[in-house]
Coordinates of C-alpha atoms and ligand atoms in Angstrom, one line a residue:
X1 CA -0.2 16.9 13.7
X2 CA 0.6 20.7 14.7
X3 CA 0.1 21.4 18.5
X4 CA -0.6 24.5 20.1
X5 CA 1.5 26.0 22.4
X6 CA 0.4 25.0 26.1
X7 CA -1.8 22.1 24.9
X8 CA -2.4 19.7 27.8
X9 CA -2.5 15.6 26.9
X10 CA -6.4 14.5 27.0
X11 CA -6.1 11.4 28.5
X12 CA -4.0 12.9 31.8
X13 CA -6.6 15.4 32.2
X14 CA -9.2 13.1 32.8
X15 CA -8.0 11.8 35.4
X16 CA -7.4 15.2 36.8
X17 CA -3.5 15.1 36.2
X18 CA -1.8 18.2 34.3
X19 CA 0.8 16.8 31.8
X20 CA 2.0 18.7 28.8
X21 CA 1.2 17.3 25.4
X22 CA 4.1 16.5 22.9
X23 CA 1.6 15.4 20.1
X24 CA -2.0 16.1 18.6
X25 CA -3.1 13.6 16.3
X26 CA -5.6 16.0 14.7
X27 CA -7.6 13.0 12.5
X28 CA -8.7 11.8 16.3
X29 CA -8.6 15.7 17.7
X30 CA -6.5 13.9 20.9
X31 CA -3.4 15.5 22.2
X32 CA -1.2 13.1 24.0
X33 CA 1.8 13.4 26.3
X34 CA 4.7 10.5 25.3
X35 CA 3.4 7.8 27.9
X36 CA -0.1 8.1 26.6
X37 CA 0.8 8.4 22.8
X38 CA 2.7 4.7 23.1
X39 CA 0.2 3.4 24.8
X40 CA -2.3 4.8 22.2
X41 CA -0.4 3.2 19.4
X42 CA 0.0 0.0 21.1
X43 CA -3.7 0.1 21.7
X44 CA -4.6 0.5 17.9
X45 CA -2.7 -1.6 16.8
X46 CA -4.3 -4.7 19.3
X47 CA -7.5 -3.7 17.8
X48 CA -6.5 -4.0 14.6
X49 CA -5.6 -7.2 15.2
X50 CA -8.7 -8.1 16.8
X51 CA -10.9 -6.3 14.7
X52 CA -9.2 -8.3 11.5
X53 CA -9.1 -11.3 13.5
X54 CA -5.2 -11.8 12.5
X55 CA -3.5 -13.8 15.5
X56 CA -3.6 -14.8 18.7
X57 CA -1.1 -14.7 21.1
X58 CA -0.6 -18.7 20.5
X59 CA 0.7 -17.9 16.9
X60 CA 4.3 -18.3 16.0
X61 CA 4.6 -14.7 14.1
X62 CA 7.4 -13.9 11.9
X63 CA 7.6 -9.9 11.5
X64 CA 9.4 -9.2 8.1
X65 CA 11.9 -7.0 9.0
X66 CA 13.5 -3.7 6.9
X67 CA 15.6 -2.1 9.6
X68 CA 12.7 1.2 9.4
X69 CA 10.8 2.5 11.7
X70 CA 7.4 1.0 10.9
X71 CA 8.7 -2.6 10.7
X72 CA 10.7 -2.5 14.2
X73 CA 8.0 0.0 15.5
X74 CA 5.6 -3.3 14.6
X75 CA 7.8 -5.6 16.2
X76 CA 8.3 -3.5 19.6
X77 CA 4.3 -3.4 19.9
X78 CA 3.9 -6.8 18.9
X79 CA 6.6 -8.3 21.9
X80 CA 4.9 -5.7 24.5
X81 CA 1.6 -6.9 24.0
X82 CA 2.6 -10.5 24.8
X83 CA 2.6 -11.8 21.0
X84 CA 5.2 -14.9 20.2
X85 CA 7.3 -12.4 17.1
X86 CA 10.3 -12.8 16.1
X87 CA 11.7 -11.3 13.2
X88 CA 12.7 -12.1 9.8
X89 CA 15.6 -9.6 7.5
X90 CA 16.0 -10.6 4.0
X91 CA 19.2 -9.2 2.9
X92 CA 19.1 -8.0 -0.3
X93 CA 22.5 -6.7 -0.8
X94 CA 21.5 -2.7 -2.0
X95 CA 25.1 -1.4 -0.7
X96 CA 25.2 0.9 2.2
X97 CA 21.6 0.6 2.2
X98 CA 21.1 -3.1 3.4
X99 CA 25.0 -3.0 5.3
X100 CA 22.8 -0.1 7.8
X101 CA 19.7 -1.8 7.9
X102 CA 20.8 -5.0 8.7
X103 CA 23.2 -4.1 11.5
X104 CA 20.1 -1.7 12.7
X105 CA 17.8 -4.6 12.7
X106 CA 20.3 -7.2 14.8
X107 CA 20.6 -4.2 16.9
X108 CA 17.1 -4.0 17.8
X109 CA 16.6 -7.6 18.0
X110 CA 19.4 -8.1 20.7
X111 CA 17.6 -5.2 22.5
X112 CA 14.3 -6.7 22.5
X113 CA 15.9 -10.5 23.4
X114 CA 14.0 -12.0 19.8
X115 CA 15.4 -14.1 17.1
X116 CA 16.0 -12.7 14.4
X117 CA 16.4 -14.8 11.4
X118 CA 18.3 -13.6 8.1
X119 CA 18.2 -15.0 4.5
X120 CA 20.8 -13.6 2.3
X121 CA 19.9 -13.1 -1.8
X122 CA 23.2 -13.4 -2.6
X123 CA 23.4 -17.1 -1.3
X124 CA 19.8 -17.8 -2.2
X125 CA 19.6 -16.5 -5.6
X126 CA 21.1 -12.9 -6.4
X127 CA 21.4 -9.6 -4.8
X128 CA 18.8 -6.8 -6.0
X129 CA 21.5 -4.9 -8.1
X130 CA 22.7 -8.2 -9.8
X131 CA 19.7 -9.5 -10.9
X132 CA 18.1 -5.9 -12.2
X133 CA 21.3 -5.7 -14.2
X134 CA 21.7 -9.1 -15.5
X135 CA 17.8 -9.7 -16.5
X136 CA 15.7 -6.6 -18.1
X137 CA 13.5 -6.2 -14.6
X138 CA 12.6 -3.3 -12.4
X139 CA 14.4 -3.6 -9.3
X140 CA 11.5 -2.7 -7.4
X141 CA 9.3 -5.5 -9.0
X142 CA 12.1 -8.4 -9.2
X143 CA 12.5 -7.6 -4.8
X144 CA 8.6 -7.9 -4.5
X145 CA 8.8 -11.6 -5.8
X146 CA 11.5 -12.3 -4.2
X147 CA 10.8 -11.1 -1.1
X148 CA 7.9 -12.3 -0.6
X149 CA 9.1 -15.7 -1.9
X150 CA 11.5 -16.2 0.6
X151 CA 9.6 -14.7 3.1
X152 CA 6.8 -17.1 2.7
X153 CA 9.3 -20.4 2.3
X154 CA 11.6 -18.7 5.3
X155 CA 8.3 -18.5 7.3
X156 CA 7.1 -22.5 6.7
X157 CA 10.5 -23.8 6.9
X158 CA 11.1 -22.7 10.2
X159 CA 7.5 -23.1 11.4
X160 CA 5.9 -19.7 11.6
X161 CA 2.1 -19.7 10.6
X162 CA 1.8 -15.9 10.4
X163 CA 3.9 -13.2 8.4
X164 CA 4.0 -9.7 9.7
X165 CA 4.4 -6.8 8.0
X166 CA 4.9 -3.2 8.3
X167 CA 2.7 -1.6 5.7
X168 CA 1.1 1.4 7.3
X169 CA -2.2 3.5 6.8
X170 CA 0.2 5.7 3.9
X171 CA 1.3 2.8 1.8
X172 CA -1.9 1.5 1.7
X173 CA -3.5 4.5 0.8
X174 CA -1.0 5.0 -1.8
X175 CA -1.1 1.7 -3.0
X176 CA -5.1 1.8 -3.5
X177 CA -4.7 5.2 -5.0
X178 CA -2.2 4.2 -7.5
X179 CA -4.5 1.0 -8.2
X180 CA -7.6 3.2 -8.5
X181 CA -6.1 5.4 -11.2
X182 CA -5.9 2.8 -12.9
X183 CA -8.8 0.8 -12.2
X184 CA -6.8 -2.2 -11.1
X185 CA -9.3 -4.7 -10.0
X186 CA -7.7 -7.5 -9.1
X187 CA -4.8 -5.6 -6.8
X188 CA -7.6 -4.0 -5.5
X189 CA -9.4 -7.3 -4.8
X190 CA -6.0 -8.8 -2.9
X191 CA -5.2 -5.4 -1.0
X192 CA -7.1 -6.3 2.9
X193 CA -5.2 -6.0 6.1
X194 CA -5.1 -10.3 6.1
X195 CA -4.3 -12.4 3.4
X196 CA -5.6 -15.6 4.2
X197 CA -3.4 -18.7 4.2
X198 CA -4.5 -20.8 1.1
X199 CA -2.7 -23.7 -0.8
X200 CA 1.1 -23.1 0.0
X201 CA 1.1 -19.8 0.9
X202 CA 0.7 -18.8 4.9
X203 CA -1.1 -16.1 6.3
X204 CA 0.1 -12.2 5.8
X205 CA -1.3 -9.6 8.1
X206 CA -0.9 -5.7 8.0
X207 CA -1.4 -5.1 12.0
X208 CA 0.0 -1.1 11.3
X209 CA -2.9 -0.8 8.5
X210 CA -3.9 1.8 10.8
X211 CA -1.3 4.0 11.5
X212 CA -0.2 6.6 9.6
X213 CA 3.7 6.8 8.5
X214 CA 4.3 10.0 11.0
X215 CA 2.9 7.8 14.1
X216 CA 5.2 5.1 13.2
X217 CA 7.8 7.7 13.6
X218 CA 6.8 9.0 16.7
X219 CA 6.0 5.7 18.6
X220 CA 10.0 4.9 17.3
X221 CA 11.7 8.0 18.7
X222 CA 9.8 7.8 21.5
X223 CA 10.7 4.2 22.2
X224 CA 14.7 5.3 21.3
X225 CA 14.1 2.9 18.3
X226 CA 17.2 3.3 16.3
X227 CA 15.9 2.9 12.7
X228 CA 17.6 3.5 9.5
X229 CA 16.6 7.0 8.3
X230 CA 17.3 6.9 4.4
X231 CA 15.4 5.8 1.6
X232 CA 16.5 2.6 -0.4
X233 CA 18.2 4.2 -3.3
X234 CA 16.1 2.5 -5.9
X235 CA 12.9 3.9 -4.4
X236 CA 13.8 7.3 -5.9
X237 CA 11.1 8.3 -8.3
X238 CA 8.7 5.6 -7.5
X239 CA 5.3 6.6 -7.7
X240 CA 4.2 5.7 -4.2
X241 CA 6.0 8.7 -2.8
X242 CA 4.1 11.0 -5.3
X243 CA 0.9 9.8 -4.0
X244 CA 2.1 9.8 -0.3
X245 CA 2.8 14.1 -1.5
X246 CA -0.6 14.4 -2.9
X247 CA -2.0 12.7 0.1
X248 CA -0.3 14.8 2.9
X249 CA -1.8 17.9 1.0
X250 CA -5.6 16.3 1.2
X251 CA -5.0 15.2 4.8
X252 CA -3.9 19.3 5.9
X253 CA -6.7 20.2 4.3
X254 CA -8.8 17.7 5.6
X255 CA -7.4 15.6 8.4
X256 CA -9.1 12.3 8.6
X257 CA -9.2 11.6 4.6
X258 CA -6.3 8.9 4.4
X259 CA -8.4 6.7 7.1
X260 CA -11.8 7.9 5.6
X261 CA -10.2 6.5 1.6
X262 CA -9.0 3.6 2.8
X263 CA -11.3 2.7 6.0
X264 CA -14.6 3.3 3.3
X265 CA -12.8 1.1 1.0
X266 CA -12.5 -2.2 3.3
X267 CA -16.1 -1.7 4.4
X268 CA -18.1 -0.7 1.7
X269 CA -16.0 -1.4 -1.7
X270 CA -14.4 -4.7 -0.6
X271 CA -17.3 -7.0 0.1
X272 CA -18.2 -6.0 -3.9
X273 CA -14.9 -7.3 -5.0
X274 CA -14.8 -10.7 -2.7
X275 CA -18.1 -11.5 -4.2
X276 CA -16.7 -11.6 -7.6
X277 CA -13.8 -13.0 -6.8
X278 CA -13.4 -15.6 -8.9
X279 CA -11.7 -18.4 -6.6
X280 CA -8.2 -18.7 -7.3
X281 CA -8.2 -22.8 -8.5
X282 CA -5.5 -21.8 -11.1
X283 CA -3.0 -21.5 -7.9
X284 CA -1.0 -24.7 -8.7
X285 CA 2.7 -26.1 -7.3
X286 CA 5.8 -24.9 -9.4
X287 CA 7.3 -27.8 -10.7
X288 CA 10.6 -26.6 -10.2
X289 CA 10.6 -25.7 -6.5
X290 CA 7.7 -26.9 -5.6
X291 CA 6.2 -23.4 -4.2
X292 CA 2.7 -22.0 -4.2
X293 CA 2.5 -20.3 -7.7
X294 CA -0.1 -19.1 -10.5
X295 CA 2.2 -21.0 -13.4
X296 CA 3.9 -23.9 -14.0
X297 CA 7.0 -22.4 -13.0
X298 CA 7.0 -19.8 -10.4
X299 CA 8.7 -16.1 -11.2
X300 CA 11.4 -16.9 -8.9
X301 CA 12.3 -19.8 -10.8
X302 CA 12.0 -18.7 -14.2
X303 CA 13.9 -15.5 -12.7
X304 CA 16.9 -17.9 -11.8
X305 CA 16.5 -20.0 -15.4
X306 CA 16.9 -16.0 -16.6
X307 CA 20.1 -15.6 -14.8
X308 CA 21.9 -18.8 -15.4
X309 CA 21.4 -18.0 -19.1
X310 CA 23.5 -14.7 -18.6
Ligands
SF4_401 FE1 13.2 -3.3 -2.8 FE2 12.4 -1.2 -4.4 FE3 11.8 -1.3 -1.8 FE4 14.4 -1.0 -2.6 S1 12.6 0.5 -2.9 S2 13.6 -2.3 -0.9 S3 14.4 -2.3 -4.4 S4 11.0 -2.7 -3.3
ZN402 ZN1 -0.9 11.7 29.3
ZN403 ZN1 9.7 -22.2 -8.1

């Protein structure tokens, strides 16, 4: 996204007007000034939308919520263009970490007059720390289930049919990258920009699929998003951010590869997969809690049968 000195934003110029560009999005070769560049993102990410056929503006949307800049970035666009979003923070009580982002993310949603709804682990079931320590898990695996347990009950309890989230063009290249090396089929089968709603569980959509991680950035600063800058200290080391590294060096050498991988994918490797797909009739009820799940007892369950044992 380097600009050259003097560059002029595209869009002003044709309609004879003479602004200076603060960005050049070199994948689309457009260089935008700030006004142009928001709208730009805003428009994107409506055509996602369309183009996925995710929502309409009579959906209840609930946006999951990390205090970052893609997730509040998300939920900005979302309210401007006139969608019903409010948001939803799962506090998963990581320190300094969750105390910033959660106080960031009420912040924002005061600013933008939304409700922002907030289930806290430790009440529900455990914070992150406890239950890595107490049961032999990953923390990063043990807060996927969880969160997207509770963000799926959250969302039905209180009546949203559609969960939002922030996962932009770099995680999902990195994601599929990851699941290619290793020839993960059935991740790859699941990863598309909507998961449909089907027996218990309600519809998920991706509306930033497009966007790279940088854009997010921008369309934050330039909205005077405060967003919580820091990584969560138990993503150090994950392999994500090494393929996120060895993707920025393919897209400097080649601007337009991210979209190219993952865009070529949905079109041309995706139908394959659906084909195949063997329909998911295994997805029964947990007989615990009574939540979608792919065993008789669901991991959340089984995860709190693990911790009452300790
Ligand atoms: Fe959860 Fe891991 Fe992400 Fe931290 S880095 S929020 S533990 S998934
Ligand atoms: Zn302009
Ligand atoms: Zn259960």
């Amino acid at each position: 996204m380097k600009l050259k000195r003097g560059s002029r934003c595209t869009v002003c110029r044709s309609k004879g007007e003479n602004k200076k560009a603060v960005v050049f999005l070199s994948h689309h070769r457009l260089a935008l000034c700030k006004e142009h560049f928001i709208t730009w993102f805003e428009n994107r990410v409506e055509r996602t939308i369309k183009e996925f056929r995710m929502f309409s503006r009579k959906d209840r949307i609930l946006v999951a919520v990390s205090g970052g800049k893609d997730s509040l970035s998300l939920w900005n666009a979302l309210v401007k263009l006139g969608y019903e979003a409010d948001g939803l923070y799962i506090n998963l009580g990581i320190g300094e970490y969750s105390e910033d982002s959660k106080r960031l993310s009420e912040d924002f949603a005061k600013r933008i007059n939304r409700n922002l709804h907030i289930v806290d682990l430790k009440e529900e079931i455990a914070s992150i720390p406890q239950i890595t320590e107490s049961v032999n898990k990953p923390a990063c695996s043990a807060c996927g289930s969880v969160k997207r347990y509770y963000m799926n009950k959250t969302a039905k309890e209180l009546g949203y049919n559609i969960i939002a989230t922030g996962h932009n063009l770099d995680d999902e290249v990195a994601v599929l990258f990851g699941n290619t090396l290793n020839w993960d089929i059935e991740y790859m089968r699941r990863q598309y920009p909507v998961l449909e709603e089907e027996s218990g569980f309600i519809r998920k959509v991706k509306p930033l699929c497009k966007i790279t991680e940088k854009e997010s950035a921008l369309y934050a600063v330039f909205n005077g998003i405060d967003y919580i800058e820091y990584e969560c200290p138990f993503s150090e080391g994950a392999s994500s951010i090494r393929y996120k590294e060895i993707w920025s060096q393919i897209e400097q050498q080649s601007p337009g590869s991210k979209l190219r991988f993952y865009t070529g994918f949905l079109k041309k490797m995706q139908p394959i997969l659906k084909e195949k797909e063997k329909r998911e009739s295994e997805l029964r009820t947990c007989v615990v809690c009574g939540e979608p799940s792919f065993n008789e007892i669901c991991s959340v369950c089984k995860l709190k049968q693990r911790l009452a044992q300790v």
